[in-house]
Short mmCIF file of C-alpha atoms in Angstrom, two decimals:
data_model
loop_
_atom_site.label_atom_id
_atom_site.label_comp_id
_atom_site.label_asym_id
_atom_site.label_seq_id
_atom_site.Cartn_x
_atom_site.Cartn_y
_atom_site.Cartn_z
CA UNK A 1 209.27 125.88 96.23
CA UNK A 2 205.98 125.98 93.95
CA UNK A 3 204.99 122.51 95.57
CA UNK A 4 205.04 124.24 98.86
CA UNK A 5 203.77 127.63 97.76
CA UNK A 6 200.40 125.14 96.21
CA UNK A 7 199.71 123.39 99.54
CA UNK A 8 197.40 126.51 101.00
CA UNK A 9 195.56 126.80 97.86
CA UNK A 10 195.27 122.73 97.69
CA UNK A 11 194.07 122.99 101.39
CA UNK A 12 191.20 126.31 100.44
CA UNK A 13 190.39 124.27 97.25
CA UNK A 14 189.94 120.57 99.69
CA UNK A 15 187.71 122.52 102.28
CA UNK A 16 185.62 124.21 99.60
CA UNK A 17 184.83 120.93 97.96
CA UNK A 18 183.94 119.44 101.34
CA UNK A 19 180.02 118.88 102.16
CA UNK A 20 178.80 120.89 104.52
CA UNK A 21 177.81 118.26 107.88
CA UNK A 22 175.25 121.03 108.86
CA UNK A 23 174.59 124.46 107.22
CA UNK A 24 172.17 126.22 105.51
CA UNK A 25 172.07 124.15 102.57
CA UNK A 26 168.43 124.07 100.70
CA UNK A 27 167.39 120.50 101.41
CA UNK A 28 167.49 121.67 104.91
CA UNK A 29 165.66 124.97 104.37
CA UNK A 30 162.61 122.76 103.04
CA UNK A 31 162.47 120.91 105.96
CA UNK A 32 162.43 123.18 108.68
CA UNK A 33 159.24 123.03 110.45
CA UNK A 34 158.32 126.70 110.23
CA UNK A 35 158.92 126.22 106.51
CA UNK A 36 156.94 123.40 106.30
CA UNK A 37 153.93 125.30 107.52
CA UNK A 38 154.69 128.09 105.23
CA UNK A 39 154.39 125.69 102.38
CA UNK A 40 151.26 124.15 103.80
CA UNK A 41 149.70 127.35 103.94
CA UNK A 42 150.66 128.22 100.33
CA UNK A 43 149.58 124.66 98.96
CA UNK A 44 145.72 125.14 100.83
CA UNK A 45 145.76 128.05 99.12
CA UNK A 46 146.53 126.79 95.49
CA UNK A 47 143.95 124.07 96.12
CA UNK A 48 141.23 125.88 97.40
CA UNK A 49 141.66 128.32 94.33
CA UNK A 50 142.14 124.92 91.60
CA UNK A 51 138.47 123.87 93.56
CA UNK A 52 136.70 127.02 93.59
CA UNK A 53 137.23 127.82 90.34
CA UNK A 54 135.92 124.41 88.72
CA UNK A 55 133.34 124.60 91.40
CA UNK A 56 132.17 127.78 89.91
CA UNK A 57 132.52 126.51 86.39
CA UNK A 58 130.50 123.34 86.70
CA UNK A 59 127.88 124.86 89.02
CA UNK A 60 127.32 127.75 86.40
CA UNK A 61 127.02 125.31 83.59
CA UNK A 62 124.83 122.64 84.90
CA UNK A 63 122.47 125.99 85.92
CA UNK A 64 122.74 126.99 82.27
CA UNK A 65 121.61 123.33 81.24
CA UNK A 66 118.55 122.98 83.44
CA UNK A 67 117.31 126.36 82.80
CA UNK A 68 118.08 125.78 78.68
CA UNK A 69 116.75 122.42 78.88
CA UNK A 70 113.54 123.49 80.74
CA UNK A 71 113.04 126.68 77.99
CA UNK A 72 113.21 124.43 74.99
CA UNK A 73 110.73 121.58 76.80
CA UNK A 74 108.26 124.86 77.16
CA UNK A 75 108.56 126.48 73.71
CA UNK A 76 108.44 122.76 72.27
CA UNK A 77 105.49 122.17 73.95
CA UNK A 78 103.60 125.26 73.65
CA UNK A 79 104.46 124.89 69.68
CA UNK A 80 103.34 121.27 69.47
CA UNK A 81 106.68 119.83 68.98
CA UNK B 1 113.96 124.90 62.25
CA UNK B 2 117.93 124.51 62.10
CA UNK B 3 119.14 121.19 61.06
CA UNK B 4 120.04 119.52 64.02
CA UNK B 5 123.59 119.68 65.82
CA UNK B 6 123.53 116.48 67.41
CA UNK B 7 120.03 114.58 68.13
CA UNK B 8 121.32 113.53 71.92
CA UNK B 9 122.09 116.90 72.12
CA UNK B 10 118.90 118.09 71.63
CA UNK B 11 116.93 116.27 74.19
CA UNK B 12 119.34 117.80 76.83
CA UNK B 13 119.50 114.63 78.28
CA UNK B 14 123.06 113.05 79.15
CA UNK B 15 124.41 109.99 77.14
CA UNK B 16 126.44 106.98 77.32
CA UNK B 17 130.09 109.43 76.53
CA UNK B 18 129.00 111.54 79.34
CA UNK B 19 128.00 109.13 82.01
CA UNK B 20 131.12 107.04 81.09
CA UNK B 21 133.45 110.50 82.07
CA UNK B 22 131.71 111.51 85.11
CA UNK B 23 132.76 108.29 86.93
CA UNK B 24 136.22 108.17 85.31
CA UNK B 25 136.63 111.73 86.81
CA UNK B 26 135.14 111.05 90.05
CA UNK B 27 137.17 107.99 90.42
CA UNK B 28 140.62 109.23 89.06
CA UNK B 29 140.00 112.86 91.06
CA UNK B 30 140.41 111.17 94.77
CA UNK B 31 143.15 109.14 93.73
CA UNK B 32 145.32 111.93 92.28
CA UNK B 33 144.68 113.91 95.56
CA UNK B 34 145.97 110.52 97.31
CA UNK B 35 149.09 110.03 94.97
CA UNK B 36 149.77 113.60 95.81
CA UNK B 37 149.40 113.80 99.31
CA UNK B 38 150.37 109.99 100.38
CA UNK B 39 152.92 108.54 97.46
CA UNK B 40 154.92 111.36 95.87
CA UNK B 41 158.04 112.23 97.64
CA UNK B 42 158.30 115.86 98.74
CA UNK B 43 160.64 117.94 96.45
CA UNK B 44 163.77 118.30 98.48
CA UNK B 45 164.33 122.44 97.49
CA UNK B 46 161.14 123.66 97.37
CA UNK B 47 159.17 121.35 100.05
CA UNK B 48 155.59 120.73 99.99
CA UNK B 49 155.04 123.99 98.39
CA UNK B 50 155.86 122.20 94.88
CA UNK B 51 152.97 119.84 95.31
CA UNK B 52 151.58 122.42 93.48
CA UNK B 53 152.91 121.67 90.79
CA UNK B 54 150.52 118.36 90.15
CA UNK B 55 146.98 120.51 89.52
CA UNK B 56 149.41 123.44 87.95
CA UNK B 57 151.26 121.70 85.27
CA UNK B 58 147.82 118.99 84.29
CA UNK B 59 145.37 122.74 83.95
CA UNK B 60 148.06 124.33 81.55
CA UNK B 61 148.07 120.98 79.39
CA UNK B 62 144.02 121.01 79.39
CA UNK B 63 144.20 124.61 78.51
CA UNK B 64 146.59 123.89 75.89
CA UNK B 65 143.91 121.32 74.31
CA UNK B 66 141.45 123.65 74.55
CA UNK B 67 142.98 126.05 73.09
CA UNK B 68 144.26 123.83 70.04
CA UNK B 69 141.05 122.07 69.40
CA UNK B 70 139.69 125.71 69.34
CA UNK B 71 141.84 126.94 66.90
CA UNK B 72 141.52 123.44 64.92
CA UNK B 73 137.68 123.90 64.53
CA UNK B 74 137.57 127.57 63.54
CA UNK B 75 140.18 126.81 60.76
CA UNK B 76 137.35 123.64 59.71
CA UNK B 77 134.29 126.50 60.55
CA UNK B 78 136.09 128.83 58.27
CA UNK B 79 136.43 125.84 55.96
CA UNK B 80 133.27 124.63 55.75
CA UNK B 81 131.02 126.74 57.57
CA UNK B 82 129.53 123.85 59.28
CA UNK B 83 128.26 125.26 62.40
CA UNK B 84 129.04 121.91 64.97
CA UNK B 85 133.19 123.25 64.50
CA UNK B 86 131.72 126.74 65.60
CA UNK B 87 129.89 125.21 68.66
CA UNK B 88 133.57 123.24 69.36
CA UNK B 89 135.63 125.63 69.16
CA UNK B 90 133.62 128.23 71.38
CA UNK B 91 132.86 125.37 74.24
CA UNK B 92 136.70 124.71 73.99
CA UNK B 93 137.72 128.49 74.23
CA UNK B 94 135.58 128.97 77.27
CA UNK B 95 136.76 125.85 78.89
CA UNK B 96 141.00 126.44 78.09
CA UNK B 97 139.82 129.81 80.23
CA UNK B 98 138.91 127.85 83.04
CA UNK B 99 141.55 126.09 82.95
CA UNK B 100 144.09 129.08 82.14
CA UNK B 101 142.59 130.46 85.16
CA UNK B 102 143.91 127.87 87.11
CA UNK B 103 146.91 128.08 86.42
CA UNK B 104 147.57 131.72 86.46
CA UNK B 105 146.24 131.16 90.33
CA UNK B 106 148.55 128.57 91.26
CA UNK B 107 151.93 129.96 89.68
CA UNK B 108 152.13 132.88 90.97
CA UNK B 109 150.72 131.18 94.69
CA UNK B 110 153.73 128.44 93.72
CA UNK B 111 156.09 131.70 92.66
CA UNK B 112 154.90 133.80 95.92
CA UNK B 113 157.62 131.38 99.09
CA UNK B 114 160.02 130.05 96.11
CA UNK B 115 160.91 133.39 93.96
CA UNK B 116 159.91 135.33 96.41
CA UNK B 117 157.73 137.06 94.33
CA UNK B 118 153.90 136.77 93.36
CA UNK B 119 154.57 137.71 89.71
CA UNK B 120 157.35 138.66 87.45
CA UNK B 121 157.73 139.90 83.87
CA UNK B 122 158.80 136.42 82.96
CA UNK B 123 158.00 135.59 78.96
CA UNK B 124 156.29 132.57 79.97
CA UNK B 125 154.67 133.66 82.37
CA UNK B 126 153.84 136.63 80.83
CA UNK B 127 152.75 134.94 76.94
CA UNK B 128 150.51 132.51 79.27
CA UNK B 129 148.69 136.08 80.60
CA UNK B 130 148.12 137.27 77.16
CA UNK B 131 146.44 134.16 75.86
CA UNK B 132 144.52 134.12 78.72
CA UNK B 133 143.16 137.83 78.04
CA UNK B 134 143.41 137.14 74.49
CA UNK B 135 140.76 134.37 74.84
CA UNK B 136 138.69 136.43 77.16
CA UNK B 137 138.55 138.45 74.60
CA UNK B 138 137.19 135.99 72.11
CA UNK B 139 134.32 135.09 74.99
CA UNK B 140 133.63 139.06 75.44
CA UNK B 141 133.65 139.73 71.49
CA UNK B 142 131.45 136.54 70.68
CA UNK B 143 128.58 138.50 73.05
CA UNK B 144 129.07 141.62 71.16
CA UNK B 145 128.97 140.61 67.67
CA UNK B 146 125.72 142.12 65.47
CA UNK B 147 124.48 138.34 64.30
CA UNK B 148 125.60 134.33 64.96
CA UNK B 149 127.24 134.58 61.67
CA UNK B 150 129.53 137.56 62.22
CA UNK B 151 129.89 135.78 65.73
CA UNK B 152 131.15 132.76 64.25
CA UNK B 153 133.48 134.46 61.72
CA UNK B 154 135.00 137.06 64.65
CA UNK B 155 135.78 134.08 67.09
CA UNK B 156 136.99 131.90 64.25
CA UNK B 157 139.98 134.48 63.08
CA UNK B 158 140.64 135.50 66.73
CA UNK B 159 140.69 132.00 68.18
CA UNK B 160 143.54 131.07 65.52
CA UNK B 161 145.22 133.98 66.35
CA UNK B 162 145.24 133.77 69.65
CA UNK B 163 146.76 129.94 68.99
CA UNK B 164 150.48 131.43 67.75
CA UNK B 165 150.63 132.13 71.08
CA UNK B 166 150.71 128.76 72.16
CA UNK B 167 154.35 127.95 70.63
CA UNK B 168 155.61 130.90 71.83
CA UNK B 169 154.92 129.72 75.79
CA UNK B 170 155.75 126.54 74.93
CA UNK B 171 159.45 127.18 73.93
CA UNK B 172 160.06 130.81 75.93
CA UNK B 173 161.83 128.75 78.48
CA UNK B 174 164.29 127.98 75.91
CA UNK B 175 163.86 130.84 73.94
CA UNK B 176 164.60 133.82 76.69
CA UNK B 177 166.17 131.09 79.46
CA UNK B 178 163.59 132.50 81.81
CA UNK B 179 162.94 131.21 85.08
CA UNK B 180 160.23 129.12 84.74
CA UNK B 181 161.14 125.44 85.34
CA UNK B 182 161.49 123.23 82.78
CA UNK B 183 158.76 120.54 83.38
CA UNK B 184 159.14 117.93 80.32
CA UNK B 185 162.70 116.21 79.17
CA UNK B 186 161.37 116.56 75.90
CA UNK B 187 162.07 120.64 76.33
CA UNK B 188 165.22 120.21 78.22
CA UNK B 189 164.10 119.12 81.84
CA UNK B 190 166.18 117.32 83.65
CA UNK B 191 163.48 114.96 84.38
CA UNK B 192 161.43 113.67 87.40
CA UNK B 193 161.68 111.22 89.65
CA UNK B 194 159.72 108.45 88.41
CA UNK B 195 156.84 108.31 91.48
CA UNK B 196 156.67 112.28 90.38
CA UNK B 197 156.55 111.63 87.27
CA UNK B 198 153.57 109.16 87.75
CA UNK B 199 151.81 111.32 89.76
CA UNK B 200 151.90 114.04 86.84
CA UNK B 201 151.06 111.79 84.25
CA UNK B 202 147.93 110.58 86.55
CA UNK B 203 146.83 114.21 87.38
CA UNK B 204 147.37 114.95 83.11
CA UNK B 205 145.06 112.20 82.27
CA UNK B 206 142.54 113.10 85.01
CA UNK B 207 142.87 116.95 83.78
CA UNK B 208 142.55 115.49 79.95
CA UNK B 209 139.23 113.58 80.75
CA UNK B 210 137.69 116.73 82.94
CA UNK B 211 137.94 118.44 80.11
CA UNK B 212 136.16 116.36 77.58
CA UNK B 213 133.22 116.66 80.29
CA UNK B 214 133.32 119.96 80.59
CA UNK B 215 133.53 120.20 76.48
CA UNK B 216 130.96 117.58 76.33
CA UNK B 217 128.45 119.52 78.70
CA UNK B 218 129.52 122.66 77.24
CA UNK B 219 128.85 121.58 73.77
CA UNK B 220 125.47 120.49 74.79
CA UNK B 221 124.40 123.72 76.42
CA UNK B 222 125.61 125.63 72.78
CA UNK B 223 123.64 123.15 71.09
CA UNK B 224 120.34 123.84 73.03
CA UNK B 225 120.71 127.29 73.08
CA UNK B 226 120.54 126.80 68.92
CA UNK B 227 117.45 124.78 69.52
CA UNK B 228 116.26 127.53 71.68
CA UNK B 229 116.96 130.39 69.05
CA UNK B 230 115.39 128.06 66.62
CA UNK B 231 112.13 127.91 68.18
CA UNK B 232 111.63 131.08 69.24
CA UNK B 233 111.58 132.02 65.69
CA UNK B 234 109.46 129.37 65.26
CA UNK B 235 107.24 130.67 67.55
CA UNK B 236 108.09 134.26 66.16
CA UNK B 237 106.58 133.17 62.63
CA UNK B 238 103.78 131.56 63.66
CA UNK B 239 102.56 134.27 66.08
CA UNK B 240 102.83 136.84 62.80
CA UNK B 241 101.10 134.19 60.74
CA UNK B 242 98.21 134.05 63.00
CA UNK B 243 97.74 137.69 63.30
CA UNK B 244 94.97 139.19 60.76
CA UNK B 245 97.02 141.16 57.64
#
């Protein structure tokens, strides 16, 4: 009587631990094409801002460099350094 | 004159240290972008969104240097007053910026198709916005102070201050069980696989060196504009000497 009264529940419990063949699992999500593009278009993004911003940086400094190094050649010069 | 920071320095030219980390950086930048794109496997949940993750993860560790060598050297500045841990520490608070700015631009682009969301009240993500305002802060109140003394001695007490907040981002994760991911198995990560975990540890060491260029340059520019303040007085004194009494 309890044996039999278990076998739905054992049969639920057996289908719930079965893998899904095809669903809408994650892995799958990821590799749907529309996805993909999505992604793509969020990853240019992130890498255009990474490059811009050391762009910016490196640029600003090397323009603070020359124009520093040029000031201190003049004032050394005009003082006879 | 000043005594002088570092003689190299002075001419403004670049030396051997310099040189030596503009071709490790050009060489090691083009082949993290081709271990990104071409040898790491694509994360299955996320997709290609989480390559991301390889500039994103490498800027927070270079801010987190910069930030630590800048509180390092204001402790020593406070220390000894020796102005070259003053020059450090503000080159390395202006660079962990950069760098902090990076990253604050790529999580939330990272957050935007995975949490659905550009930005949440996250600790860690929220701790990493407050030492990023807290060392814009230093930059801003460096400009403002009255002399390069009182400059010195402002950005020295704020930039360790701003440091306690570097433990706090660093274990929030943990802490508050946000949802950040846990990057490193030494905080609880369940770890990457191991052509991932190359590529990070590529892109670290390539962030690592671009930031001893950037300090290196950076340092250089602090120490000319000394040189520069230096002989303008110069100049100063020797324009009031010539003028009759």
């Amino acid at each position: 009587m309890t044996l039999m009264g278990l076998a739905p529940l054992a049969s639920v419990l057996a289908l719930l631990a079965q893998e899904p063949a095809t669903g809408f699992v994650a892995e799958n999500v990821a590799a749907r094409p529309e996805v993909v593009e999505r992604g793509l278009r969020f990853l240019n993004l992130a890498y255009t801002a990474v490059w811009v911003v050391l762009a910016v940086y490196v640029l600003s400094l090397s323009i603070r460099l020359r124009r520093l190094t040029s000031q201190v050649r003049r004032l050394k010069e005009r003082a006879g350094l | 004159m000043p005594e002088p920071v570092d003689a190299r320095m002075r001419t403004g030219r670049s030396g051997f240290v310099e040189q030596g980390l503009w071709v490790a950086v050009a060489v090691l930048v083009p082949v993290c972008l081709h271990q990104i794109f071409q040898v790491v496997p694509t994360e299955g949940k996320m997709g290609v969104v989480q390559r991301i993750f390889y500039f994103h993860v490498p800027s927070a560790f270079a801010g987190f240097l910069g930030v630590g060598l800048c509180a390092l050297c204001s402790a020593l500045y406070l220390w000894k007053r020796d102005r070259r841990y003053d020059l450090v520490a503000h080159a390395s608070a202006e660079i962990a910026v950069v760098f902090f700015t990076i990253v604050l631009l790529t999580g939330p682009i990272w957050a935007r198709p995975v949490w659905g969301v550009w930005w949440t009240g996250e600790v860690r993500l929220t701790s990493t916005l407050v030492l990023w305002l807290m060392y814009a802060g230093y930059l801003i109140l460096r400009r403002n102070a009255e002399n390069p003394e009182q400059e010195a001695r402002w950005g020295a007490v704020l930039g360790i201050v701003g440091a306690l907040d570097l433990p706090i981002i660093y274990k929030s994760v943990e802490w508050w069980r946000g949802l950040h991911p846990k990057v490193l198995k030494v905080s609880g990560g369940q770890g990457l696989d191991p052509a991932m975990e190359r590529g990070l540890m590529l892109c670290s060491l390539t962030f690592i060196l671009l930031f001893a260029l950037l300090l290196v340059l950076r340092c250089r520019a602090g120490a000319l504009e000394d040189d520069l303040a230096a002989l303008t007085r110069h100049a100063a004194r020797r324009g009031a000497g010539a003028e009759p009494a």
